Coordinates of C-alpha atoms in Angstrom, one line a residue:
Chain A
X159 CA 10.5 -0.9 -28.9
X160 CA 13.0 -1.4 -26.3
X161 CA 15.7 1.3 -24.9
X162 CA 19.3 0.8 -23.6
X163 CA 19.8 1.3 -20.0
X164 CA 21.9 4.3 -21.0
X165 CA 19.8 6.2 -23.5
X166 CA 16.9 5.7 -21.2
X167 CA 18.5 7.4 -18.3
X168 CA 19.7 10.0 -21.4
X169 CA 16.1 10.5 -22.1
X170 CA 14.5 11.2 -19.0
X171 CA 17.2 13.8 -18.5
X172 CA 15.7 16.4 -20.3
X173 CA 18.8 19.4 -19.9
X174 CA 22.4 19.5 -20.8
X175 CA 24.1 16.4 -19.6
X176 CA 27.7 17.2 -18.3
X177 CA 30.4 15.7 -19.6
X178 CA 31.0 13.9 -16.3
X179 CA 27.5 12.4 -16.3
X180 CA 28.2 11.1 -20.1
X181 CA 31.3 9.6 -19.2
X182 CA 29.8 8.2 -16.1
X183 CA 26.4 7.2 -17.6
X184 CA 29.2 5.6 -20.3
X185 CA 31.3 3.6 -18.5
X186 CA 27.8 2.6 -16.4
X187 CA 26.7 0.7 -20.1
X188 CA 30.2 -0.5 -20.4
X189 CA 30.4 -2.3 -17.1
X190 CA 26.8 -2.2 -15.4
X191 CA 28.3 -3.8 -12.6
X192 CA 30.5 -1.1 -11.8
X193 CA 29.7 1.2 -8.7
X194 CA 29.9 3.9 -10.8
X195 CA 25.6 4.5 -10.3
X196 CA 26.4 5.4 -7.0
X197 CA 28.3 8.6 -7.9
X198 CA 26.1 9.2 -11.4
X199 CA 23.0 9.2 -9.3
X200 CA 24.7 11.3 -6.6
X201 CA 25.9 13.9 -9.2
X202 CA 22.4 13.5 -11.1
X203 CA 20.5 14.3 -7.4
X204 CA 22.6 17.3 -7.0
X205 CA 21.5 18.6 -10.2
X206 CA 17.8 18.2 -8.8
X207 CA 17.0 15.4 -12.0
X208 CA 15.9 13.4 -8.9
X209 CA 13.8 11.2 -11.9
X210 CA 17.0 10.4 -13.7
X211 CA 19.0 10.0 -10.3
X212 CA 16.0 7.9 -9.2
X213 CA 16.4 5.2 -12.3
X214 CA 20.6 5.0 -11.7
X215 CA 19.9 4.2 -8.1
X216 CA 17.2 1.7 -8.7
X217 CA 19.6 -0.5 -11.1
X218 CA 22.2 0.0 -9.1
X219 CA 20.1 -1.3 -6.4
X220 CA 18.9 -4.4 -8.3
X221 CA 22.3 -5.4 -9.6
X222 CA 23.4 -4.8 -5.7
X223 CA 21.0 -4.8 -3.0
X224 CA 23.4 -6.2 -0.4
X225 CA 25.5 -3.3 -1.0
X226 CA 24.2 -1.0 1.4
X227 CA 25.4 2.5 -0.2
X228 CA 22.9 1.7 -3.2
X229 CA 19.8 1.9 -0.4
X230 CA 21.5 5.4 1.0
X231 CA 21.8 7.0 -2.0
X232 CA 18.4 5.7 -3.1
X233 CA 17.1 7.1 0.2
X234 CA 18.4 10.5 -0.1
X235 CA 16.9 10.7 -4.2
X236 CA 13.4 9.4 -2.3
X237 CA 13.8 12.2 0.4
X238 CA 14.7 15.0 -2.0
X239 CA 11.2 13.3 -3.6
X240 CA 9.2 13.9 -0.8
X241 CA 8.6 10.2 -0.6
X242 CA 9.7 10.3 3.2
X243 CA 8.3 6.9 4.2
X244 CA 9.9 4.9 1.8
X245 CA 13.3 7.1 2.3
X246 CA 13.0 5.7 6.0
X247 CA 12.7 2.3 4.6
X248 CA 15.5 2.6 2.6
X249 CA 17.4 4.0 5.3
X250 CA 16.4 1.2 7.7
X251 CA 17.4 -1.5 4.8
X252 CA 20.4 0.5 4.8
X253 CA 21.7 0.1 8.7
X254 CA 20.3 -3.2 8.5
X255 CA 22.8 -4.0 6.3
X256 CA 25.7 -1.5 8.1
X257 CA 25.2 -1.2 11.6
X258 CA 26.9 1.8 11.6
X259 CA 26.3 3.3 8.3
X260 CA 26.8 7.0 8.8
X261 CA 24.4 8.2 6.0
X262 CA 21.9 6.6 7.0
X263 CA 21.6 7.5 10.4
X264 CA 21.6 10.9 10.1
X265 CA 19.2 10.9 7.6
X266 CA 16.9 8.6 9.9
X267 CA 17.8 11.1 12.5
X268 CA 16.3 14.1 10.1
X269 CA 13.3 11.9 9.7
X270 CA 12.8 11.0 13.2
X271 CA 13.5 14.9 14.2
X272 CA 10.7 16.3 10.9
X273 CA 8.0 13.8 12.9
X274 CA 8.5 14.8 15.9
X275 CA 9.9 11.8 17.6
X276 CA 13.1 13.4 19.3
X277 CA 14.2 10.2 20.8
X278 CA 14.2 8.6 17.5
X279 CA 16.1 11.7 15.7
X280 CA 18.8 11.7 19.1
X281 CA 19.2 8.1 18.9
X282 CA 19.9 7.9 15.4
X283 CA 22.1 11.0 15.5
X284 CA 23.8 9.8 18.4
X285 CA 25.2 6.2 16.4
X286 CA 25.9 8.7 13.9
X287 CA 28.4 10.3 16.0
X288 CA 29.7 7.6 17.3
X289 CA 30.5 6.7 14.0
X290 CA 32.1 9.7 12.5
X291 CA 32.8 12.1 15.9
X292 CA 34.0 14.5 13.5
X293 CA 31.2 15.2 11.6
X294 CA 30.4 18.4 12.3
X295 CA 27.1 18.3 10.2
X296 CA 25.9 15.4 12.6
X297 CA 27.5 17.3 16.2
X298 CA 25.4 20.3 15.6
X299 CA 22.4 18.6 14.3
X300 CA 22.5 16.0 18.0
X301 CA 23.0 19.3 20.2
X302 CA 20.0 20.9 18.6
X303 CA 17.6 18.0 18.8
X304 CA 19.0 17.6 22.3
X305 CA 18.5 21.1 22.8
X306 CA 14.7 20.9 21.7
X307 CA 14.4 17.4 23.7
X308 CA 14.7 19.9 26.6
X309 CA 12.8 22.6 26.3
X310 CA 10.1 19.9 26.0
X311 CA 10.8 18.2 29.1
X312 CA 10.5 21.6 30.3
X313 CA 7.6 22.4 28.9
X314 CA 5.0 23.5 31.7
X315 CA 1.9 22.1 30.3
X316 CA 2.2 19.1 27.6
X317 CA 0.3 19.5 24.4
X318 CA -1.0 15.9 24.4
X319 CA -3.0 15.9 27.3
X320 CA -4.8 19.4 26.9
X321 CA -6.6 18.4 23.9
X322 CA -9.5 16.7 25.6
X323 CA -8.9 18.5 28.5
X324 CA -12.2 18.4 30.9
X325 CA -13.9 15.4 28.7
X326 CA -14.8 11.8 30.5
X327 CA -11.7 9.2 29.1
X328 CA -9.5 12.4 28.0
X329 CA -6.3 10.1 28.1
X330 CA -7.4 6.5 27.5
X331 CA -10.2 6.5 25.7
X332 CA -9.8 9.4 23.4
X333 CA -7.1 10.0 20.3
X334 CA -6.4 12.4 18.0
X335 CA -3.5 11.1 15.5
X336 CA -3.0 12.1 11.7
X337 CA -3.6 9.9 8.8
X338 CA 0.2 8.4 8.9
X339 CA -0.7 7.5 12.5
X340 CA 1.4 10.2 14.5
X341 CA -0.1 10.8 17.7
X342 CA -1.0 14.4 17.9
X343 CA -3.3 14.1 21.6
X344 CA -5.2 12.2 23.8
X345 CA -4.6 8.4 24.6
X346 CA -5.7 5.1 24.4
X347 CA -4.8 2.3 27.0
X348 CA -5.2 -1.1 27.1
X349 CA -7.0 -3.9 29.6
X350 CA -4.2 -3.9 31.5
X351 CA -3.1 -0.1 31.7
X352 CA -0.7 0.1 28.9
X353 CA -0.3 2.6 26.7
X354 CA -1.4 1.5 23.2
X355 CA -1.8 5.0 21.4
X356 CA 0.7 4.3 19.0
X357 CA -0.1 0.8 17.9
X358 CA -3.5 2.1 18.1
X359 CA -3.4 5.2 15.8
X360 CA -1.0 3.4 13.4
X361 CA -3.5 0.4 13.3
X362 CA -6.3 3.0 12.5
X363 CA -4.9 4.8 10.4
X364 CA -3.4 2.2 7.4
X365 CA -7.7 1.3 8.2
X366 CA -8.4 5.0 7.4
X367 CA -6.6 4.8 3.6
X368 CA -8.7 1.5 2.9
X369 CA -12.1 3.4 4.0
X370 CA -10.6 6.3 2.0
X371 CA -9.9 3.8 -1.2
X372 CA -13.0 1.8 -0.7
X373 CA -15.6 5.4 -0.8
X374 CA -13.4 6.1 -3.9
X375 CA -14.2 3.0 -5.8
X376 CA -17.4 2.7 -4.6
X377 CA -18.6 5.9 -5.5
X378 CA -19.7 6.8 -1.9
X379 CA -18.1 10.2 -1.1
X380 CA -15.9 11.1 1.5
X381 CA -16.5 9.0 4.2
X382 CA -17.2 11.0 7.6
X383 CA -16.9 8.5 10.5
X384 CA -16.8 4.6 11.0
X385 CA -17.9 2.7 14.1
X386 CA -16.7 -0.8 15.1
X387 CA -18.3 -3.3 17.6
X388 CA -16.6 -5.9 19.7
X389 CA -17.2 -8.4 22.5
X390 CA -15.1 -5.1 24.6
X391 CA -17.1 -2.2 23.4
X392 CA -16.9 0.1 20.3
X393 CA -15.1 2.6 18.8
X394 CA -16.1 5.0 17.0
X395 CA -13.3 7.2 14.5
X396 CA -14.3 10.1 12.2
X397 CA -12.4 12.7 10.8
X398 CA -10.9 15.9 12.1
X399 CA -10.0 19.1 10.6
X400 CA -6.1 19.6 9.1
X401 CA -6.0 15.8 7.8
X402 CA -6.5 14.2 11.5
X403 CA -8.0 11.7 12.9
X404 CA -10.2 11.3 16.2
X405 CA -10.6 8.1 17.6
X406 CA -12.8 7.4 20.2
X407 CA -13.3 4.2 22.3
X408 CA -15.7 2.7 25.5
X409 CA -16.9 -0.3 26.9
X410 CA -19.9 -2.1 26.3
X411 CA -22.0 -0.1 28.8
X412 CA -21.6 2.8 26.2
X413 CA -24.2 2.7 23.6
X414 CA -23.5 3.8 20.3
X415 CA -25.9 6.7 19.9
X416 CA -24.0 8.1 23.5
X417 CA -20.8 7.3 21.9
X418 CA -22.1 9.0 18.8
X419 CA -22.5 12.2 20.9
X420 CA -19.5 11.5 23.0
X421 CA -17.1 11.6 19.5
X422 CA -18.9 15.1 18.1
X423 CA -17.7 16.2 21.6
X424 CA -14.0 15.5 21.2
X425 CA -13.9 16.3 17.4
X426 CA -15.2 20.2 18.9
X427 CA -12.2 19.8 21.2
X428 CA -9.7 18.6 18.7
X429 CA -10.9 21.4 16.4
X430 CA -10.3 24.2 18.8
X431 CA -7.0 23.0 19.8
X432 CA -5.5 22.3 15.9
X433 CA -6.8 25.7 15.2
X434 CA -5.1 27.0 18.6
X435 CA -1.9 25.3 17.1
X436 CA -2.1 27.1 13.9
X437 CA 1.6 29.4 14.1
Chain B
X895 CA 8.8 5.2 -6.2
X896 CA 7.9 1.9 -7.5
X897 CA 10.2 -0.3 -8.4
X898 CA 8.4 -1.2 -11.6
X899 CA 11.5 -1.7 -15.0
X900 CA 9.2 -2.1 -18.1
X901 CA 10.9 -3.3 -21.5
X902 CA 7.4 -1.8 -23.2
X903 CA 7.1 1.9 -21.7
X904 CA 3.4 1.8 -22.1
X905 CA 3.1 -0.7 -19.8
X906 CA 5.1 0.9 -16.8
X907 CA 1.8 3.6 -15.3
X908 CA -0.5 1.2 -15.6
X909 CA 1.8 -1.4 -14.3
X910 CA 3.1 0.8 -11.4
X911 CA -1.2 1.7 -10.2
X912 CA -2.0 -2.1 -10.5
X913 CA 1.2 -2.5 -7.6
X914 CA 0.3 0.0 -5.7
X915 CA -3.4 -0.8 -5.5
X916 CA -3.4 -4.6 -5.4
X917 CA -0.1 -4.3 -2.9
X918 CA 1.8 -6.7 -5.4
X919 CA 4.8 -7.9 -3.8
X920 CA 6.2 -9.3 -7.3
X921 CA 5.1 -8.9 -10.8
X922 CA 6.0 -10.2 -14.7
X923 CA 4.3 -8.9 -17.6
X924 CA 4.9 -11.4 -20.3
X925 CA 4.6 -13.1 -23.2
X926 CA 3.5 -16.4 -23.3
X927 CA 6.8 -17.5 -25.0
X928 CA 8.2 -15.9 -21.5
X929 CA 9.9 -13.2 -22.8
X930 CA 9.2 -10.3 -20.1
X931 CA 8.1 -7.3 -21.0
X932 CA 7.9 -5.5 -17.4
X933 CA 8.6 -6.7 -13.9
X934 CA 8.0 -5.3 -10.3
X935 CA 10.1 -6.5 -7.1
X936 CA 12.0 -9.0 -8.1
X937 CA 16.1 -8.0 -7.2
X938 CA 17.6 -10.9 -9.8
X939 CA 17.2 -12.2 -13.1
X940 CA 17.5 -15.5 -12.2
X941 CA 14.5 -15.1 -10.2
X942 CA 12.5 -13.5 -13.0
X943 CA 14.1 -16.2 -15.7
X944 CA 12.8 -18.8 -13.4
X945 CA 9.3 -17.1 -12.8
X946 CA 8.3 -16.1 -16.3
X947 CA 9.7 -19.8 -17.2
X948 CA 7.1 -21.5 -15.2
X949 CA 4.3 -19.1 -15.2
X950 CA 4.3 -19.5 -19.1
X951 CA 4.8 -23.1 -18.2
X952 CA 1.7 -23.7 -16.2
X953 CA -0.5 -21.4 -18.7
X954 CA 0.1 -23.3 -21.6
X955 CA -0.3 -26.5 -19.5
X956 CA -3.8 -25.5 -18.0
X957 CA -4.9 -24.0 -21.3
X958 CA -4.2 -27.8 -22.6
X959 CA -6.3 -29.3 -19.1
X960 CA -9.0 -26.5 -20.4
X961 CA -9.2 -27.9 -23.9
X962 CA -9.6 -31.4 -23.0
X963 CA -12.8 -30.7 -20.7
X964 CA -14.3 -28.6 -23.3
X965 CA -13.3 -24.9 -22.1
X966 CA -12.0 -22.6 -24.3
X967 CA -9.3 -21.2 -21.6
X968 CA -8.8 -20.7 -18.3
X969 CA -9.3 -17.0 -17.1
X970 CA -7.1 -17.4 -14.7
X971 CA -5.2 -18.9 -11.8
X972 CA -4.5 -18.9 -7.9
X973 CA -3.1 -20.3 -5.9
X974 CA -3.2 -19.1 -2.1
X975 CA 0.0 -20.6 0.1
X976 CA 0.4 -19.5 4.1
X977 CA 1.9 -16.3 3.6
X978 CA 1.5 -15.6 -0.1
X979 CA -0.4 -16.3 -2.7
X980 CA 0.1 -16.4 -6.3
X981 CA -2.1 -15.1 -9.4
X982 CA -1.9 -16.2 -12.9
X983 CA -3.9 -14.6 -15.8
X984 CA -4.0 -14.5 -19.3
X985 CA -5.2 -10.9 -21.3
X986 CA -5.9 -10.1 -24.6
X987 CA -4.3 -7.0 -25.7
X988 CA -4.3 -5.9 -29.8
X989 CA -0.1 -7.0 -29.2
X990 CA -1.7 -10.3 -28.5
X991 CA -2.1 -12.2 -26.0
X992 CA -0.1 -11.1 -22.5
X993 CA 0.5 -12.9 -19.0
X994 CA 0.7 -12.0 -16.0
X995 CA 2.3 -13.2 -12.7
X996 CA 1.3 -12.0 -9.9
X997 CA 2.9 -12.7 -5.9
X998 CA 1.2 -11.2 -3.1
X999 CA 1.1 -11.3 0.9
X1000 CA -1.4 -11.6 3.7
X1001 CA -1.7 -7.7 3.3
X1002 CA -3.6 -8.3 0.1
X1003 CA -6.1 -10.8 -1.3
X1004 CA -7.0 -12.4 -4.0
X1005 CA -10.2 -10.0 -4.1
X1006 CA -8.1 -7.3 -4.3
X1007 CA -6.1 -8.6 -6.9
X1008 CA -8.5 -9.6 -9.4
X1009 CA -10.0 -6.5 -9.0
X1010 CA -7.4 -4.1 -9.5
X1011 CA -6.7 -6.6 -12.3
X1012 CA -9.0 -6.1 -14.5
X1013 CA -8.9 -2.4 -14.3
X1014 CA -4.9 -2.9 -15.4
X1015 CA -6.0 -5.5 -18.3
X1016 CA -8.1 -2.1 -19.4
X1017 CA -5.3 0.5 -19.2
X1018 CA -3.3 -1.9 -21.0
X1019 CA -5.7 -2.7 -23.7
X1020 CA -6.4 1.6 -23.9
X1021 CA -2.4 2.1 -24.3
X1022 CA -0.9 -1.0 -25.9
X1023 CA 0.4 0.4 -29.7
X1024 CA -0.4 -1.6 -32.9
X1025 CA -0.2 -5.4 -33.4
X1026 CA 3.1 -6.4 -34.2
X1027 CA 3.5 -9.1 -37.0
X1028 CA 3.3 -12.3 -35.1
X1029 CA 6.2 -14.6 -35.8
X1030 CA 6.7 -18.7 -34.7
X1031 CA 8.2 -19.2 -31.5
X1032 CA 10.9 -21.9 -31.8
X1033 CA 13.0 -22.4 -29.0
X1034 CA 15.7 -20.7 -30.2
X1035 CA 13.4 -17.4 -30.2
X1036 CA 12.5 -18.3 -26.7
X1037 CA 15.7 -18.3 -25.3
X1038 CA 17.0 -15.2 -27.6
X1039 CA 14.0 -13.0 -26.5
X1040 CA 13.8 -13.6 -22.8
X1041 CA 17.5 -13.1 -22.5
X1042 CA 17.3 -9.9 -24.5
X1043 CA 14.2 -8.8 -22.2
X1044 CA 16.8 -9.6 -18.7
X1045 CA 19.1 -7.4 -20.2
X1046 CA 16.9 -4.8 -20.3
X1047 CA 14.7 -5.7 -17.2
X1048 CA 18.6 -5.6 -15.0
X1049 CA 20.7 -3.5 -17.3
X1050 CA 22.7 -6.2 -18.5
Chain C
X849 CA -26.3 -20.2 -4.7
X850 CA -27.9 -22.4 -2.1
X851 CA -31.4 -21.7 -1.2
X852 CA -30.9 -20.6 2.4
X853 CA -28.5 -18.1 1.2
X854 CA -30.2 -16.5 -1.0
X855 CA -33.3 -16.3 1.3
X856 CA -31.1 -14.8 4.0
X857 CA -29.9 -12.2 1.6
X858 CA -33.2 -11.7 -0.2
X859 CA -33.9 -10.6 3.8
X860 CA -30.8 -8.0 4.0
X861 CA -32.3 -6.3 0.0
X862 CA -35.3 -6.1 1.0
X863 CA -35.0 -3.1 3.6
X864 CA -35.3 0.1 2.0
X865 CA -32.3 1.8 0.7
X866 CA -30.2 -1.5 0.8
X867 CA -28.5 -2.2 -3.1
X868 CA -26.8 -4.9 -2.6
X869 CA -25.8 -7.5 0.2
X870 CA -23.4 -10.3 -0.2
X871 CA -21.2 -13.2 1.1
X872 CA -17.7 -13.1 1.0
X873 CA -14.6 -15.1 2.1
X874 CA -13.0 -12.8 4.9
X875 CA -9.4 -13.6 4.0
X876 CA -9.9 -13.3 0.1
X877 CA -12.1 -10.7 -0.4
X878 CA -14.4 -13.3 -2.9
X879 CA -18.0 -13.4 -3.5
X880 CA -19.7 -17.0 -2.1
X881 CA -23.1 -16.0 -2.9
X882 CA -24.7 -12.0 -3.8
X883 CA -27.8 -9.7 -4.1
X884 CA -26.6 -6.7 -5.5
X885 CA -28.7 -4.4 -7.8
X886 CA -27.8 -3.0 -11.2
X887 CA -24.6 -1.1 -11.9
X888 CA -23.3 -2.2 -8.2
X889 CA -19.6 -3.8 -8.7
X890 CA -20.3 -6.7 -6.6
X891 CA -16.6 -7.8 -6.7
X892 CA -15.2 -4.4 -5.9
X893 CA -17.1 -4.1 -2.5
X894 CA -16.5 -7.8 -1.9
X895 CA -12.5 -7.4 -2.1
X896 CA -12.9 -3.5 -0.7
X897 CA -15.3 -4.3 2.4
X898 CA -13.2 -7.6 3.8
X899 CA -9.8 -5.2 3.4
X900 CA -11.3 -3.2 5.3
X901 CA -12.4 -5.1 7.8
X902 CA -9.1 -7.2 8.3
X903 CA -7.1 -3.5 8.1
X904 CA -9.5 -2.3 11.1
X905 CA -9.2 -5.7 12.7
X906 CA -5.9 -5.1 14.7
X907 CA -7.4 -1.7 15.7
X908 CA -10.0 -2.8 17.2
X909 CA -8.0 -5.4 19.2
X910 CA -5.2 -3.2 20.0
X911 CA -8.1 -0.7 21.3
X912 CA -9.6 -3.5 23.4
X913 CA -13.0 -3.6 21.6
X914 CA -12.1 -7.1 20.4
X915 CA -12.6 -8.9 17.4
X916 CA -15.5 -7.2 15.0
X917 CA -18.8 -7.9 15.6
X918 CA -20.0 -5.4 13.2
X919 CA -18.2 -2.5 11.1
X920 CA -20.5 0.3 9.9
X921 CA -18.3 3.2 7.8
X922 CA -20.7 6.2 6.8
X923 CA -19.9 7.9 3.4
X924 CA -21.8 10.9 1.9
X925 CA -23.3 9.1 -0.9
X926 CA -23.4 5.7 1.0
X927 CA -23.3 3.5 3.7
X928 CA -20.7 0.2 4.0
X929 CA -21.7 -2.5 6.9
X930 CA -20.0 -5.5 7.5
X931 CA -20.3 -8.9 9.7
X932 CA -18.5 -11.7 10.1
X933 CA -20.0 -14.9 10.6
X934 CA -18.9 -18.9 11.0
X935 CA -16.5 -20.7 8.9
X936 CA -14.9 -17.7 7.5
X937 CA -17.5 -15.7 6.1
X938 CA -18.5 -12.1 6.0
X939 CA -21.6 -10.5 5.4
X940 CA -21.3 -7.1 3.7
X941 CA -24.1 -4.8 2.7
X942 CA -23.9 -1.8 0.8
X943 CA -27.2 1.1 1.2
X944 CA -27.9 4.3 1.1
X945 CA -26.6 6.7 3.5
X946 CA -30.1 7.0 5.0
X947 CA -30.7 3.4 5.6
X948 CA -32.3 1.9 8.9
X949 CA -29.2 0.7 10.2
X950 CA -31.2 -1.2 13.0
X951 CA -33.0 -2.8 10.5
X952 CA -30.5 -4.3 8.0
X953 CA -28.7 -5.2 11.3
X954 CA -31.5 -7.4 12.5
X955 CA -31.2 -9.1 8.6
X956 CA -27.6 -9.7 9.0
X957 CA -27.8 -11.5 12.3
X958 CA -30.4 -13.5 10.0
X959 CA -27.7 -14.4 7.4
X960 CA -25.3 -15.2 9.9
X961 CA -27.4 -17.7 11.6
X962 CA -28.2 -19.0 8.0
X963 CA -24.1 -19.4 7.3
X964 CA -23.8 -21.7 10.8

C-alpha cells in the first residue's frame, strides 16, 4: 500500500484541517518543490500537530537541505518536541549554512541559556542582535542572560567547587557531570594542568549510555559503577543520585580497592550537595 | 526524530530502532528488483537510485558466486572502508524476500550492526502483512517501480 | 578455533561464576574464537563489550589514565570485563556479579599472552 505525500501528512493530522493548511498541503502536492512546507509546517507547529509539522519539515528538508530556513523551522518542530539535542544540531546546520541566520541564533541562544552555559546563550544572542538590532524578543532575552552572567560572577562561593569540598583531588581528580555530559561539580585536569572536565564528562558520558544499553541487552541490571585501568592510573565512575554521574580518577599509586573507597566518599558528597540543590 | 520515509508503514518503527541502535548513517529497505520500500539518511534520490541500483546489483551477483561454489546464498555482506563501512543482507519476510543496505561510521561496527540486524529482520518478519502475488520482474517493472518508490521516498 | 585459543579461554570458564569468555576484533565488535555457556548471546556481548570499550577509550585518555588496560563494569545481575590484547584483539568475559575478579584477571593476562 503506498500513500501520497499529501494524504499522509492528512492522516497523521488527526483534527480539523484549516482551510489554509488544505490549500497549503494542496499546492505542496502540486509543486513539491515549492517553499510552501516552510509556512504549512510553521502554521501546523503553531497548532501543536508538531508530528504532522515534523513530516512537512522533513521533506522540505530533503528536497532542500542547502536551504537553511528548512533546518530552522525543523529545529523549532524538534524543540517544541523536546528533542533539544538534535534541535541544536539543526540549529548549528542552520548558521552553518547562514552566518547570520537570526532564528537560529536565538534559539541556540535559548538552548545555551536552558544548559546553563551563559556564554554560549550571550554569544548566540549577541550575533542575533547584531543581526536584527530591533528584535525586541532577542534585546530582552541578551540583557537577561547578561543580567544572570552577573550575578554569577558575583556569586560569593561557586557551586562547582563546594561539592567535594574537604576531599583529597576535590578539583582535578573528582567530577560530578549528568548523563548528557554537563558539568555539575568538581574537576578533572590533565598531565599538563589543563582543564579537561568537559571533554572528560562528555567522553564519559556517551560511555555511560553504551554501559546503560549493553546491561539492557545483556540482561545484567542496572549497572552501578565501572572501573578503567591505564598505563596513568584508573578511574573509577558510578552513578549518582538525580540522573548524575561521579567520576573519579588517580594515579597508579592509588589501588583500586582505595579508589573503591575513595569514589563511595565523593558519591556521599555529591548526594548531600544535589539534595542541598533541590529548590 | 529520525529521519526514516518508509513507502511500507510497517516497516518505518522497526526501521527507525534498527537506526538508532546500530547508529546507521544511511539505510534502503528494498526489493531485490531495487524498488525501495524505506530509506534513512540519504538527502537525494539520485543517491538512493544509485544505492538500491547496486546493492541489488552485487546481491544478485554474489548469490550467482554462492551458487557456483555450492552455497545456497550468501547471508550477507561487508565491506569495512577507512571511515565507513557498508552492510549488505538479504531477509526472508512472508512479502518475500527483502534487502538491505546498510552505511555506517567509525561510531559503529559491524558487531553492532549485525546484531541489531537481526533483531530488525524479526520485527519485520512479526509486522510484515500477507504475501502479495509475486509477479516477473522485467525491466520495464524495474524501472516503473523504483521510480514510483522515489516519488514517494522524496515526495515527487 | 585454534588450539591455544581455546585452551586460554577454557582457562578464563573455568573460574567459578564465569559464563562465557571470548575473542573479539576491537574495532568490529566480532567474535575470533568463544566459550560461552548456554542461552549467553555471544555476538551481542561481542559487539556490546568492544563499544564499550572504544566509547570509554577517549575517556580514559582525556582523564590521563591512558589507553585500557582493563575495563570492569559491575551490573546487578552481572559482571562485564574486558582486555585488549596484540594485533587488535579483545578479550571479553562475561560472570556473575560475585565473581573473583582477581582470578579471571590472572586468566585473561593468560589469553593475552596466548593472542601474541
Amino acid at each position: 500500500m503506498r500513500y501520497r505525500q499529501s494524504s499522509d501528512l492528512t492522516r497523521c493530522w488527526g483534527r480539523p484541517v484549516s482551510s489554509d493548511i488544505r490549500a497549503m498541503t494542496a499546492e505542496l502536492a502540486s509543486n513539491p518543490d515549492s517553499l510552501v512546507f516552510l509556512e504549512l509546517g510553521e502554521a501546523l507547529r503553531r497548532r501543536g500537530q508538531l508530528y504532522a509539522a515534523a513530516k512537512a519539515a522533513v521533506v522540505g528538508l530533503e528536497r532542500h537541505p542547502q536551504l537553511a530556513d528548512s533546518h530552522d523551522l525543523y529545529a523549532r518542530i524538534l524543540v517544541d518536541m523536546g528533542h533539544l539535542q538534535q534541535a541544536y544540531d539543526e540549529w548549528q546546520a542552520t548558521v552553518e549554512l547562514d552566518p547570520q541566520h537570526l532564528g537560529a541564533h536565538k534559539g541556540l541562544g535559548f538552548l545555551c541559556y536552558r544548559w546553563g552555559d551563559l556564554d554560549g546563550a550571550l554569544e548566540h544572542l549577541e550575533l542575533a542582535v547584531a543581526a536584527d538590532p530591533m528584535d525586541q524578543s532577542v534585546v530582552q532575552a541578551l540583557q537577561m542572560v547578561r543580567g544572570a552572567a552577573a550575578e554569577l560572577t558575583e556569586a560569593p562561593e561557586e557551586p562547582q567547587q563546594s561539592v567535594f569540598q574537604g576531599l583529597d583531588g576535590a578539583h582535578h581528580g573528582l567530577l560530578l557531570f549528568d548523563t548528557r555530559g554537563r558539568v555539575l561539580g568538581g574537576g578533572m585536569s590533565s598531565h599538563l594542568g589543563e582543564d579537561v572536565s568537559r571533554d572528560v564528562a562528555a567522553y564519559v558520558s556517551g560511555g555511560c549510555q553504551e554501559a546503560d544499553r549493553s546491561s539492557r541487552i545483556l540482561e545484567l541490571g542496572d549497572w552501578r559503577w565501572m572501573v578503567l585501568e591505564g598505563p596513568g592510573g584508573s578511574m573509577h565512575v558510578s552513578r549518582s543520585p538525580s540522573n548524575t554521574l561521579l567520576l573519579v580518577a588517580r594515579d597508579g599509586s592509588v589501588p583500586s580497592g582505595r579508589l573503591a573507597v575513595l569514589a563511595k566518599r565523593a558519591a556521599e558528597a555529591a548526594r548531600q550537595w544535589l539534595e542541598a540543590q533541590q529548590p | 526524530m529520525s529521519r526514516v520515509r518508509a513507502v511500507e508503514p510497517w516497516i518505518e518503527d522497526p526501521l527507525v530502532r534498527f537506526v538508532t541502535e546500530a547508529g546507521a548513517r544511511l539505510t534502503l529497505i528494498m526489493t531485490p528488483s531495487g524498488q525501495v520500500l524505506a530509506q534513512h539518511g540519504f538527502t537525494r534520490a539520485v543517491d538512493v537510485m544509485a544505492a538500491a541500483a547496486l546493492g541489488a546489483a552485487i546481491v544478485s551477483s554474489t548469490r550467482e558466486i554462492a551458487t557456483t561454489i555450492g552455497e545456497e546464498t550468501f547471508r550477507a555482506l561487508n565491506h569495512q572502508g577507512i571511515q565507513h563501512g557498508i552492510f549488505l543482507a538479504e531477509m526472508a519476510t512472508p512479502r518475500g524476500p527483502l534487502l538491505a543496505l546498510v552505511v555506517y561510521g567509525p561510531e559503529s561496527s559491524v558487531g553492532l550492526v549485525q546484531l541489531f540486524y537481526e533483531d530488525l529482520v524479526q520485527e519485520l518478519v512479526a509486522a510484515c502483512p500477507d504475501e502479495e502475488p509475486t509477479k516477473p520482474v522485467i525491466a520495464a517493472d524495474f524501472e516503473r517501480d523504483l521510480h514510483n518508490s522515489l516519488a514517494f521516498l522524496f515526495g515527487r | 578455533m585454534s588450539e591455544q585459543f581455546k585452551q586460554a579461554l577454557d582457562g578464563i570458564t573455568r573460574v567459578r561464576g564465569v559464563r562465557g569468555a571470548l575473542m573479539v576484533t576491537d574495532d568490529d565488535g566480532l567474535i575470533i574464537a568463544d566459550a560461552v555457556m548456554e542461552g549467553v548471546r555471544g555476538d551481542a556481548v561481542a559487539a556490546l563489550a568492544a563499544s564499550l570499550s572504544a566509547r570509554m577509550a577517549k575517556a580514559t585518555v582525556g582523564a590521563g589514565v591512558g589507553e585500557q588496560h582493563f575495563l570492569h563494569l559491575q551490573a546487578e545481575n552481572g559482571t562485564l570485563l574486558s582486555m585488549p590484547a596484540p594485533n587488535g584483539v579483545l578479550i571479553v568475559v562475561l560472570a556473575e556479579n560475585d565473581v573473583n575478579v582477581g582470578l579471571v584477571r590472572l586468566e585473561m593476562l593468560r589469553a593475552v599472552e596466548a593472542v601474541k
